Amino acid sequence: MASVEFRNVNKAFGTNIIVPGLNLKIASGEFVALVGPSGCGKSTCLRMLAGLEQPTGGRIFIDDRDVTEISPKNRGVSMVFQSYALYPHMTVHDNLAFPLKMAKLGASEITERINEVAAMLDLSELLLRKPAQLSGGQKQRVAMGRALVRKPQVLLFDEPLSNLDAQLRVRVRSEIAALHERIKSTIVYVTHDQVEAMTLADRIAILNKGSLEQAGPPLEVYGLPRTRFVASFIGTPPMNFVKASTLHGVKIPSGTTTVGFRPEATELASSGELIRIGSGKVSLVEPLGSTTHIHLRVGDDSIIAESRGTPAQRLGDELAVSTQASSLFFFDANGNRVDAGA
Amino acid sequence: MSRRNDLWLGWLLLFPTLFVLGMFTVLPALESLYLSLFDFNAFMTRKTFVGLSNYSMLLNSPEYWQSLWVTFYFVAFTAIPSVILALFVASVLDANPFFRGILRTVFLLPVAVSSAMAAMLWIFLYNPTSGYLNFIIESFGFNGPNWLGDPQWAIPAVALASIWKELGFNVIFFLAGLASVPTDLKEAAALDGAGPVQVFRHVTLPILSPTVLFVSVISVLNAFQSFGQIHILTIGGPAGATTTMVYNLYRDAFQNFQTGSASAQAVVLFIVMLVGTSIQFRFARSRVHYR
């Protein structure tokens, strides 16, 4: 276990600035998810931490040791790649043994560590197989095993579930959570899937165009998004936004240009206790079983309402859209959240 | 379309390939096999069935056995260094994308040059009195050998010219193979503690193994069939030092007009190449990884 610190780390490819300046501290044993849309620089940050990319500026520390110039093999980090990166010509056993052989460990210790990891990840039956003979989930477990067998100080995951189907993703997700619970290692996990980030991480760091928008525990980030970007990125379906000028009957803090409210806080009715957003026609109904997403067009804005069960609304129905005053989030012209009391 | 029509269409589409292969490969091969059983010359002045006596004459001919050893010597001197050197050059180019484009062209240029022109260039370089090679050697205080006139040096000299000529061809194949090695794997190996040499040995080379096998087989077959360089550089000499099986065959077929004997030599050459290639495949079976 080790702490990690990005101190004003920046990265540019030619004139293209990918990470303008990242400052982030990760405590020892913490599970931090770096999330953000494609191209936001989260994988670049992870690769800089692994030593696979050299930062253009700034320093990276692992346990207060400046590792910026240190080669990947001497950083004490292991990585699980999006493609698994299993050596196709080696058996599972040899894949697991490879980092240990490179570390010049003795044969008995190699066997002991492989058995330990194989037992932990349920790989014992697969040791003689080659990667081509494994399913996606099994490959994923072997990749995790190869990363764990070195007993790294920091474990890195680069979108490890993106190649799995939805069902398997849920299962492997729970395996990763259980693994972290067991080994208590420092984990930096890159994903664009906010569900993975929310369910696995102690803290999530949301990146936008290489800049850190917000870092905090998942529910804090969800409940108190610092910026409009975070509010729109965290939460499925994303937060609804309307112009502040369209709202009446509620105190809007000065400087507010946009008001947001979550789909689950959206009511398709109006009453005196609710803040009326407007009315619009149903443009799409998405029944998901336990909930239904109803898309409406209110003026120039697209609104999504989340209802429990299978409501009676049909395409083209004209409905009133309202929400609780306490569910509103206020944002200024720069996209920063404005306090309701301001 | 009915199944019968499908079948006809299939044969129709295959016909051009089958025709060309049949006319220019299978028939001449069968014709060679047939002619190898006759005492026959190119002017058709005699054609006598002699059974396997052309083969027994070859097996009892010390000159033919020498040409066989010269061929093996030449193949070993050409194919092995050519594959190793091409792999090295391709790996260096692959690691330096900045120089890759221009150097790839530089290495490929000799392939585009005709064998005759390339051989003439090497004749100038190898000239014992005015050649550039000996000029360099003598500048270090040593006496340069008579490259093409000394039986000891003739094969290495012709082999070097052949390697230079074919290197770019092999480099291109290796560069294509190296481009298909996933970067993720090399990065994973680097994170697993492997240095550049270990990454190459444990990751790149096994993944590249099908390309290595292909290039090795092609290089060996090319070396077995090498003719142009030998014909222009040494004419099979000195004292038969560069008379390979192919060159011996050429002499019997087109200078001595012993078509029957030459046909038997073609058949023996085919068998030797077939055995050589089979040995390569057998050796590679457990070492080549196909993805």
XYZ file of C-alpha atoms in Angstrom:
633
model
C 0.000 0.000 0.000
C 1.231 3.471 -0.836
C -0.085 6.976 -1.274
C -0.039 8.682 -4.663
C 0.241 12.337 -5.523
C -0.033 14.151 -8.831
C 1.593 17.537 -8.302
C 0.749 19.971 -11.094
C 1.191 17.194 -13.663
C 0.637 18.231 -17.252
C 0.909 16.431 -20.546
C 0.927 17.663 -24.116
C 1.380 15.774 -27.366
C 2.951 18.411 -29.614
C 0.727 21.443 -29.348
C -2.213 19.372 -28.160
C -2.562 19.801 -24.410
C -4.186 16.681 -22.948
C -3.736 17.386 -19.232
C -3.262 21.073 -18.421
C -2.329 20.592 -14.771
C -3.510 17.864 -12.423
C -3.266 18.062 -8.644
C -4.628 15.015 -6.866
C -3.688 13.182 -3.682
C -4.674 9.557 -3.141
C -4.322 8.135 0.337
C -2.700 4.815 1.081
C -5.213 1.972 0.635
C -7.749 4.223 -1.043
C -9.761 3.166 -4.105
C -10.005 6.158 -6.418
C -11.831 6.119 -9.730
C -10.805 8.570 -12.437
C -13.913 9.197 -14.504
C -14.746 11.387 -17.420
C -15.862 11.243 -21.036
C -13.696 9.733 -23.785
C -10.630 11.834 -24.510
C -10.679 13.659 -21.164
C -7.148 12.477 -20.310
C -7.959 9.936 -17.600
C -6.039 7.083 -19.255
C -3.130 9.445 -19.937
C -3.024 10.271 -16.203
C -2.999 6.566 -15.363
C -0.267 5.869 -17.917
C 1.823 8.707 -16.499
C 1.432 7.163 -13.046
C 2.480 3.777 -14.473
C 5.488 5.334 -16.199
C 4.267 4.448 -19.691
C 4.002 8.152 -20.553
C 6.378 10.863 -19.436
C 4.669 14.016 -18.093
C 5.495 17.235 -19.921
C 5.674 18.967 -16.554
C 4.934 18.439 -12.860
C 5.906 15.603 -10.538
C 4.361 12.274 -9.553
C 4.953 10.819 -6.100
C 4.336 7.319 -4.776
C 4.662 7.252 -1.003
C 6.497 10.594 -1.049
C 9.064 9.152 -3.495
C 9.365 11.182 -6.686
C 8.842 8.558 -9.414
C 8.490 10.959 -12.345
C 11.750 9.861 -13.975
C 11.697 6.254 -12.723
C 11.104 3.379 -15.169
C 7.755 1.518 -14.980
C 9.284 -1.646 -13.507
C 10.804 0.221 -10.570
C 7.693 2.125 -9.518
C 6.019 -0.691 -7.631
C 2.864 -0.446 -9.714
C 0.913 -3.079 -11.622
C -1.708 -2.464 -14.249
C -4.749 -4.286 -15.568
C -5.178 -3.258 -19.192
C -8.425 -2.695 -21.052
C -7.389 -5.415 -23.525
C -6.151 -7.623 -20.614
C -2.735 -7.727 -22.377
C -2.233 -11.399 -21.549
C 0.763 -12.967 -23.286
C -1.000 -15.150 -25.875
C 1.857 -17.658 -26.219
C 2.029 -18.388 -22.483
C -0.253 -20.456 -20.298
C -2.118 -18.823 -17.424
C 0.573 -20.187 -15.090
C 3.347 -18.651 -17.193
C 1.486 -15.356 -17.469
C 1.300 -15.224 -13.667
C 4.906 -16.343 -13.291
C 6.326 -13.825 -15.772
C 6.573 -10.791 -13.446
C 7.993 -13.008 -10.706
C 10.633 -14.457 -13.030
C 11.557 -10.942 -14.110
C 11.960 -10.093 -10.420
C 14.285 -13.140 -10.189
C 12.325 -14.819 -7.407
C 13.092 -18.428 -6.508
C 11.038 -21.287 -7.961
C 9.415 -22.156 -4.619
C 8.338 -18.575 -3.974
C 6.989 -18.269 -7.513
C 4.902 -21.422 -7.022
C 3.694 -20.226 -3.633
C 2.614 -16.813 -4.937
C 0.914 -18.261 -8.021
C -1.024 -20.729 -5.869
C -2.041 -17.937 -3.516
C -3.317 -15.684 -6.327
C -4.903 -18.597 -8.208
C -6.827 -19.568 -5.093
C -7.899 -15.971 -4.447
C -9.187 -15.445 -7.997
C -10.425 -18.976 -8.628
C -7.832 -19.643 -11.349
C -6.469 -22.971 -10.103
C -8.346 -24.972 -12.749
C -7.175 -22.685 -15.549
C -3.423 -22.642 -14.954
C -2.548 -24.845 -17.928
C -4.778 -23.063 -20.406
C -3.684 -20.418 -22.863
C -5.516 -17.049 -23.052
C -7.289 -18.037 -26.285
C -8.991 -20.857 -24.355
C -10.455 -18.499 -21.728
C -13.718 -16.548 -21.589
C -13.713 -12.766 -21.196
C -14.330 -12.973 -17.458
C -11.587 -15.566 -16.977
C -9.120 -13.435 -18.952
C -10.027 -10.519 -16.728
C -9.292 -12.560 -13.603
C -5.943 -13.714 -15.021
C -5.051 -10.088 -15.815
C -5.895 -9.143 -12.226
C -3.892 -12.103 -10.963
C -0.844 -11.089 -12.963
C -1.114 -7.581 -11.560
C -1.550 -8.831 -7.984
C 1.120 -11.521 -7.963
C 3.896 -8.922 -7.737
C 2.277 -7.481 -4.580
C 2.395 -3.963 -6.028
C 2.210 -0.825 -3.924
C -0.379 0.629 -6.285
C -2.757 -1.294 -8.510
C -3.927 0.423 -11.685
C -7.000 -0.503 -13.718
C -7.525 0.965 -17.196
C -11.188 0.499 -18.144
C -10.972 -3.185 -17.225
C -14.637 -4.015 -17.762
C -15.271 -2.296 -21.059
C -14.799 -5.485 -23.101
C -17.253 -7.528 -21.040
C -20.965 -7.970 -21.592
C -23.374 -6.272 -19.179
C -24.034 -9.352 -17.030
C -20.378 -10.274 -16.687
C -19.505 -6.666 -15.954
C -21.715 -6.720 -12.862
C -20.099 -9.964 -11.668
C -16.495 -8.848 -12.244
C -17.341 -5.508 -10.631
C -18.332 -7.285 -7.449
C -15.154 -9.405 -7.671
C -13.028 -6.249 -7.870
C -14.880 -4.776 -4.875
C -14.311 -7.982 -2.893
C -10.661 -8.017 -3.966
C -10.093 -4.490 -2.694
C -11.785 -5.400 0.557
C -9.398 -8.341 0.921
C -6.059 -6.845 -0.146
C -6.699 -3.233 0.958
C -4.316 -2.067 -1.769
C -4.206 1.455 -3.198
C -6.198 1.293 -6.414
C -6.493 3.861 -9.198
C -9.278 2.835 -11.536
C -10.013 4.535 -14.838
C -13.473 4.251 -16.299
C -15.944 6.236 -18.330
C -18.743 4.281 -16.695
C -20.029 6.247 -13.739
C -21.854 3.205 -12.329
C -18.503 1.413 -11.961
C -16.983 4.486 -10.384
C -19.893 5.052 -7.977
C -20.160 1.433 -6.858
C -16.471 0.616 -6.494
C -14.585 3.706 -5.428
C -14.019 5.297 -2.037
C -13.570 8.533 -3.933
C -14.189 9.522 -7.531
C -12.245 12.152 -9.432
C -14.087 13.630 -12.389
C -11.911 14.893 -15.221
C -13.015 17.212 -17.990
C -10.581 18.115 -20.776
C -7.738 17.001 -18.544
C -8.749 19.209 -15.598
C -9.999 17.882 -12.301
C -13.588 19.108 -11.902
C -14.271 17.505 -8.523
C -12.963 14.724 -6.311
C -14.926 13.245 -3.451
C -16.933 10.287 -2.172
C -19.475 9.094 -4.766
C -22.593 10.215 -2.926
C -21.096 13.597 -2.124
C -20.261 14.157 -5.784
C -23.759 13.051 -6.749
C -25.490 15.085 -4.087
C -23.377 18.212 -4.275
C -21.876 18.495 -7.752
C -19.443 21.389 -7.841
C -19.979 22.165 -11.518
C -22.602 21.727 -14.179
C -20.269 19.265 -15.936
C -20.117 17.025 -12.857
C -23.887 17.327 -12.409
C -24.454 16.235 -16.001
C -21.837 13.481 -15.952
C -22.686 11.815 -12.654
C -26.171 10.326 -12.568
C -28.090 8.163 -15.031
C -30.075 9.517 -16.765
C -28.161 12.823 -16.625
C -29.454 15.881 -14.776
C -32.019 18.063 -16.571
C -31.089 21.685 -17.197
C -33.349 24.648 -17.959
C -32.712 28.354 -18.249
C -33.089 30.131 -14.908
C -35.335 32.729 -16.555
C -38.034 30.126 -17.253
C -38.597 29.400 -13.541
C -41.096 31.256 -11.395
C -42.131 30.928 -7.763
C -38.703 30.040 -6.433
C -35.859 32.123 -5.066
C -33.021 31.963 -7.586
C -29.574 32.968 -6.259
C -27.927 35.882 -8.017
C -25.600 34.979 -10.876
C -27.605 31.846 -11.737
C -28.056 31.249 -15.453
C -29.003 27.567 -15.449
C -31.066 25.447 -13.089
C -30.719 21.699 -12.859
C -32.803 18.917 -11.350
C -32.423 15.164 -11.411
C -34.751 12.952 -13.527
C -35.790 11.033 -10.383
C -36.869 14.339 -8.796
C -38.969 15.263 -11.829
C -42.746 15.113 -11.375
C -45.103 14.806 -14.339
C -47.875 16.754 -12.631
C -48.310 20.157 -11.077
C -49.428 21.157 -7.643
C -49.034 24.162 -5.384
C -46.141 22.595 -3.467
C -44.086 21.903 -6.564
C -42.047 24.268 -8.723
C -43.485 24.238 -12.206
C -40.852 23.888 -14.944
C -43.301 24.045 -17.844
C -45.187 21.604 -19.988
C -44.185 19.555 -22.979
C -44.983 16.646 -25.250
C -43.669 13.145 -24.570
C -41.068 12.394 -27.291
C -39.824 8.996 -26.102
C -40.820 6.402 -23.495
C -38.113 3.957 -22.327
C -39.548 1.183 -20.128
C -36.718 -0.430 -18.157
C -38.774 -2.728 -15.943
C -38.514 -1.273 -12.455
C -38.416 2.281 -13.824
C -39.423 4.129 -16.980
C -37.615 7.081 -18.552
C -39.994 9.579 -20.129
C -38.390 12.113 -22.475
C -40.189 15.412 -23.007
C -39.563 18.550 -24.989
C -40.219 21.602 -22.802
C -39.635 24.739 -24.849
C -36.052 24.458 -26.130
C -35.011 22.039 -23.389
C -35.009 18.250 -23.317
C -36.252 16.869 -20.015
C -36.089 13.295 -18.764
C -38.393 12.126 -15.980
C -37.818 8.850 -14.169
C -40.996 7.107 -13.002
C -41.369 3.954 -10.970
C -42.931 0.957 -12.721
C -44.688 1.353 -16.063
C -46.678 4.587 -16.047
C -49.570 5.307 -18.398
C -47.914 8.133 -20.379
C -47.852 7.666 -24.137
C -45.909 9.267 -27.000
C -47.326 12.710 -27.807
C -49.090 13.217 -24.432
C -48.925 16.817 -23.228
C -47.707 16.802 -19.608
C -46.840 19.320 -16.906
C -43.257 19.092 -15.584
C -42.493 20.095 -11.965
C -39.999 19.416 -9.213
C -39.399 20.079 -5.528
C -37.692 23.374 -4.697
C -35.186 21.430 -2.604
C -34.169 19.375 -5.654
C -32.938 22.355 -7.644
C -29.254 23.011 -8.368
C -28.164 26.473 -9.505
C -25.257 27.132 -11.869
C -23.636 30.378 -13.030
C -22.527 31.247 -16.550
C -19.139 29.522 -15.973
C -20.863 26.279 -15.041
C -20.033 26.539 -11.315
C -22.696 25.654 -8.768
C -24.148 28.577 -6.858
C -25.250 27.994 -3.273
C -29.051 28.086 -2.857
C -28.638 30.534 0.011
C -26.457 32.965 -1.939
C -29.147 -20.630 -58.258
C -29.069 -24.412 -58.086
C -26.267 -26.369 -56.447
C -25.165 -27.651 -59.875
C -24.861 -24.111 -61.239
C -22.910 -23.099 -58.114
C -20.468 -25.891 -58.808
C -19.997 -24.795 -62.425
C -19.481 -21.196 -61.382
C -16.909 -22.334 -58.816
C -14.916 -24.264 -61.433
C -15.238 -21.380 -63.889
C -13.787 -18.940 -61.354
C -10.989 -21.369 -60.482
C -10.136 -22.086 -64.113
C -7.711 -19.180 -64.804
C -5.638 -20.023 -61.734
C -5.724 -23.761 -62.368
C -4.802 -23.196 -66.032
C -1.795 -20.975 -65.256
C -0.615 -23.236 -62.417
C -1.100 -26.330 -64.549
C 0.608 -24.963 -67.659
C 3.547 -23.236 -66.020
C 4.139 -25.210 -62.814
C 2.590 -28.660 -62.688
C 3.160 -29.685 -66.333
C 6.814 -28.538 -66.488
C 7.447 -30.309 -63.171
C 5.926 -33.527 -64.473
C 7.803 -33.065 -67.748
C 11.076 -32.732 -65.792
C 10.271 -35.879 -63.858
C 9.539 -37.674 -67.157
C 12.644 -36.370 -68.932
C 14.841 -37.323 -65.985
C 14.245 -40.953 -66.982
C 15.734 -40.444 -70.474
C 19.086 -39.859 -72.027
C 17.933 -36.810 -73.918
C 19.415 -33.630 -75.306
C 17.782 -30.311 -76.116
C 18.252 -30.770 -79.871
C 16.150 -33.962 -79.812
C 18.950 -35.845 -81.598
C 18.508 -38.727 -79.151
C 15.903 -39.790 -76.603
C 16.589 -43.111 -74.939
C 14.802 -44.425 -71.878
C 17.459 -45.044 -69.231
C 15.333 -45.489 -66.078
C 17.034 -44.155 -62.965
C 20.537 -44.111 -64.418
C 20.600 -40.277 -64.567
C 20.030 -40.346 -60.797
C 22.650 -43.007 -60.158
C 25.156 -41.027 -62.261
C 24.472 -37.985 -60.111
C 24.909 -39.939 -56.889
C 28.200 -41.337 -58.176
C 29.501 -37.974 -59.354
C 31.956 -36.283 -56.942
C 31.308 -32.957 -58.722
C 27.590 -33.246 -57.996
C 28.214 -34.048 -54.342
C 30.517 -31.048 -54.164
C 27.790 -28.845 -55.668
C 25.437 -30.191 -52.983
C 27.828 -29.188 -50.197
C 28.502 -25.833 -51.851
C 24.742 -25.280 -51.949
C 24.344 -26.057 -48.232
C 27.323 -23.837 -47.460
C 25.839 -21.020 -49.550
C 22.353 -21.433 -48.017
C 23.821 -21.341 -44.490
C 25.939 -18.288 -45.319
C 23.031 -16.452 -46.963
C 19.734 -17.388 -45.292
C 20.763 -17.439 -41.618
C 22.621 -14.085 -41.540
C 19.986 -12.538 -43.790
C 17.127 -13.458 -41.408
C 19.025 -12.407 -38.266
C 20.244 -9.155 -39.800
C 16.804 -8.304 -41.220
C 15.192 -8.944 -37.819
C 17.761 -6.712 -36.153
C 17.354 -3.907 -38.714
C 13.542 -4.125 -38.569
C 13.572 -4.017 -34.760
C 15.807 -0.940 -34.760
C 13.600 0.765 -37.359
C 10.448 -0.211 -35.475
C 11.798 1.412 -32.333
C 12.721 4.604 -34.217
C 9.637 5.744 -36.132
C 11.395 8.986 -37.088
C 13.906 7.178 -39.352
C 11.603 4.314 -40.313
C 10.198 5.830 -43.520
C 13.445 6.880 -45.150
C 15.560 3.917 -43.992
C 12.899 1.453 -45.100
C 13.261 2.881 -48.611
C 17.063 2.764 -48.367
C 17.004 -0.916 -47.371
C 14.438 -1.736 -50.044
C 16.386 -0.083 -52.892
C 18.704 -3.084 -53.563
C 15.621 -5.297 -54.002
C 14.489 -3.026 -56.826
C 17.918 -3.133 -58.509
C 18.325 -5.919 -61.079
C 20.568 -8.844 -60.125
C 22.935 -8.033 -62.996
C 23.392 -4.415 -61.914
C 23.814 -5.420 -58.291
C 26.417 -8.010 -59.247
C 28.347 -5.475 -61.339
C 28.409 -3.127 -58.361
C 29.856 -5.891 -56.173
C 32.441 -6.782 -58.845
C 33.746 -3.240 -58.528
C 33.678 -3.409 -54.735
C 35.427 -6.799 -54.641
C 38.150 -5.951 -57.171
C 41.346 -7.053 -55.385
C 43.456 -4.134 -56.653
C 41.076 -1.205 -57.149
C 38.045 -2.320 -55.103
C 36.755 -0.146 -52.286
C 36.514 -3.078 -49.860
C 40.209 -3.897 -50.023
C 41.017 -0.180 -49.966
C 39.302 0.014 -46.541
C 40.963 -3.184 -45.284
C 44.386 -2.010 -46.441
C 43.887 1.361 -44.758
C 43.914 -0.593 -41.486
C 47.226 -2.186 -42.445
C 45.884 -5.589 -43.550
C 45.997 -7.287 -46.944
C 42.556 -7.720 -48.477
C 41.752 -11.138 -49.978
C 41.050 -11.873 -53.605
C 37.343 -12.041 -52.831
C 36.003 -13.658 -55.961
C 39.196 -15.406 -57.057
C 40.013 -17.257 -53.835
C 37.982 -20.487 -53.353
C 37.969 -19.827 -49.601
C 36.402 -16.372 -49.950
C 34.213 -16.803 -53.017
C 31.131 -18.232 -51.237
C 31.141 -15.664 -48.387
C 31.630 -12.904 -50.990
C 28.705 -14.042 -53.148
C 26.641 -14.632 -50.001
C 27.306 -11.070 -48.797
C 26.174 -9.671 -52.148
C 23.026 -11.830 -51.963
C 22.281 -10.737 -48.394
C 22.638 -7.086 -49.390
C 20.271 -7.676 -52.305
C 17.569 -9.508 -50.319
C 17.804 -7.778 -46.930
C 15.186 -5.088 -47.656
C 12.645 -7.707 -48.703
C 12.981 -9.478 -45.334
C 13.038 -6.181 -43.431
C 9.659 -5.236 -44.926
C 8.120 -8.519 -43.738
C 9.568 -8.117 -40.254
C 8.413 -4.493 -40.046
C 4.880 -5.602 -40.938
C 5.103 -8.360 -38.321
C 6.440 -6.009 -35.664
C 3.633 -3.539 -36.379
C 1.147 -6.268 -35.482
C 2.650 -6.896 -32.024
C 0.189 -5.190 -29.656
C 1.733 -2.244 -27.806
C -0.279 -3.264 -24.733
C 1.733 -6.487 -24.447
C 5.064 -4.709 -24.598
C 3.857 -2.177 -22.030
C 2.525 -4.943 -19.778
C 5.909 -6.678 -19.971
C 7.704 -3.428 -19.141
C 5.443 -3.032 -16.088
C 6.076 -6.673 -15.205
C 9.742 -5.837 -14.848
C 11.151 -6.764 -18.271
C 13.856 -4.630 -19.861
C 13.907 -3.936 -23.626
C 15.891 -7.102 -24.425
C 13.623 -9.265 -22.246
C 10.519 -7.694 -23.813
C 11.909 -8.600 -27.234
C 12.872 -12.130 -26.200
C 9.802 -13.061 -24.168
C 7.030 -11.095 -25.896
C 7.934 -9.674 -29.312
C 9.827 -12.672 -30.713
C 7.213 -15.340 -29.816
C 4.451 -13.211 -31.320
C 6.612 -12.565 -34.372
C 7.440 -16.264 -34.731
C 5.071 -16.962 -37.686
C 6.778 -14.131 -39.609
C 10.211 -15.462 -38.629
C 9.233 -18.896 -39.929
C 7.842 -17.472 -43.168
C 10.890 -15.285 -43.832
C 13.240 -18.177 -42.950
C 11.500 -20.565 -45.343
C 11.446 -17.997 -48.157
C 15.103 -17.062 -47.549
C 16.225 -20.699 -47.594
C 14.255 -21.408 -50.774
C 15.649 -18.258 -52.425
C 19.178 -19.220 -51.421
C 18.730 -22.735 -52.831
C 17.616 -21.220 -56.141
C 20.184 -18.403 -56.280
C 21.616 -18.065 -59.743
C 22.025 -14.492 -61.049
C 24.657 -13.337 -58.552
C 26.748 -16.499 -58.939
C 26.545 -16.401 -62.735
C 27.788 -12.820 -62.953
C 30.188 -12.698 -59.997
C 32.031 -16.039 -60.289
C 30.530 -18.160 -63.109
C 30.531 -21.012 -60.616
C 34.271 -20.681 -59.911
C 36.936 -20.487 -58.816
C 37.551 -24.237 -59.185
C 33.863 -24.974 -58.695
C 33.857 -23.215 -55.304
C 30.532 -21.489 -56.097
C 28.993 -24.135 -58.350
C 25.737 -24.738 -56.531
C 23.131 -27.338 -57.497
C 21.249 -24.752 -59.547
C 24.406 -23.593 -61.288
C 25.388 -27.191 -62.064
C 21.899 -27.776 -63.423
C 22.166 -24.655 -65.596
C 25.494 -25.822 -67.044
C 24.196 -29.287 -67.869
C 20.944 -27.973 -69.317
C 22.110 -24.930 -71.293
C 25.827 -25.388 -71.900
C 26.289 -29.173 -72.098
C 22.691 -29.737 -73.339
C 22.319 -32.815 -71.130
C 18.607 -32.283 -70.647
C 17.965 -35.688 -69.083
C 20.661 -35.242 -66.445
C 19.575 -31.618 -65.826
C 15.990 -32.804 -65.317
C 17.175 -35.366 -62.775
C 19.078 -32.582 -60.992
C 15.901 -30.455 -60.964
C 14.028 -33.337 -59.325
C 16.808 -33.856 -56.746
C 16.875 -30.104 -56.038
C 13.105 -30.183 -55.536
C 13.434 -33.089 -53.078
C 16.273 -31.387 -51.185
C 14.232 -28.162 -50.879
C 11.145 -30.120 -49.832
C 13.117 -31.926 -47.119
C 14.762 -28.660 -46.031
C 11.408 -26.902 -45.728
C 9.871 -29.881 -43.898
C 12.729 -29.805 -41.392
C 12.113 -26.081 -40.848
C 8.396 -26.654 -40.250
C 9.076 -29.605 -37.931
C 11.608 -27.584 -35.953
C 9.186 -24.653 -35.771
C 6.092 -26.643 -34.770
C 6.495 -26.220 -31.035
C 8.184 -22.843 -31.269
C 5.827 -20.891 -33.500
C 2.812 -19.306 -31.908
C -0.169 -18.649 -34.152
C -2.708 -16.211 -32.736
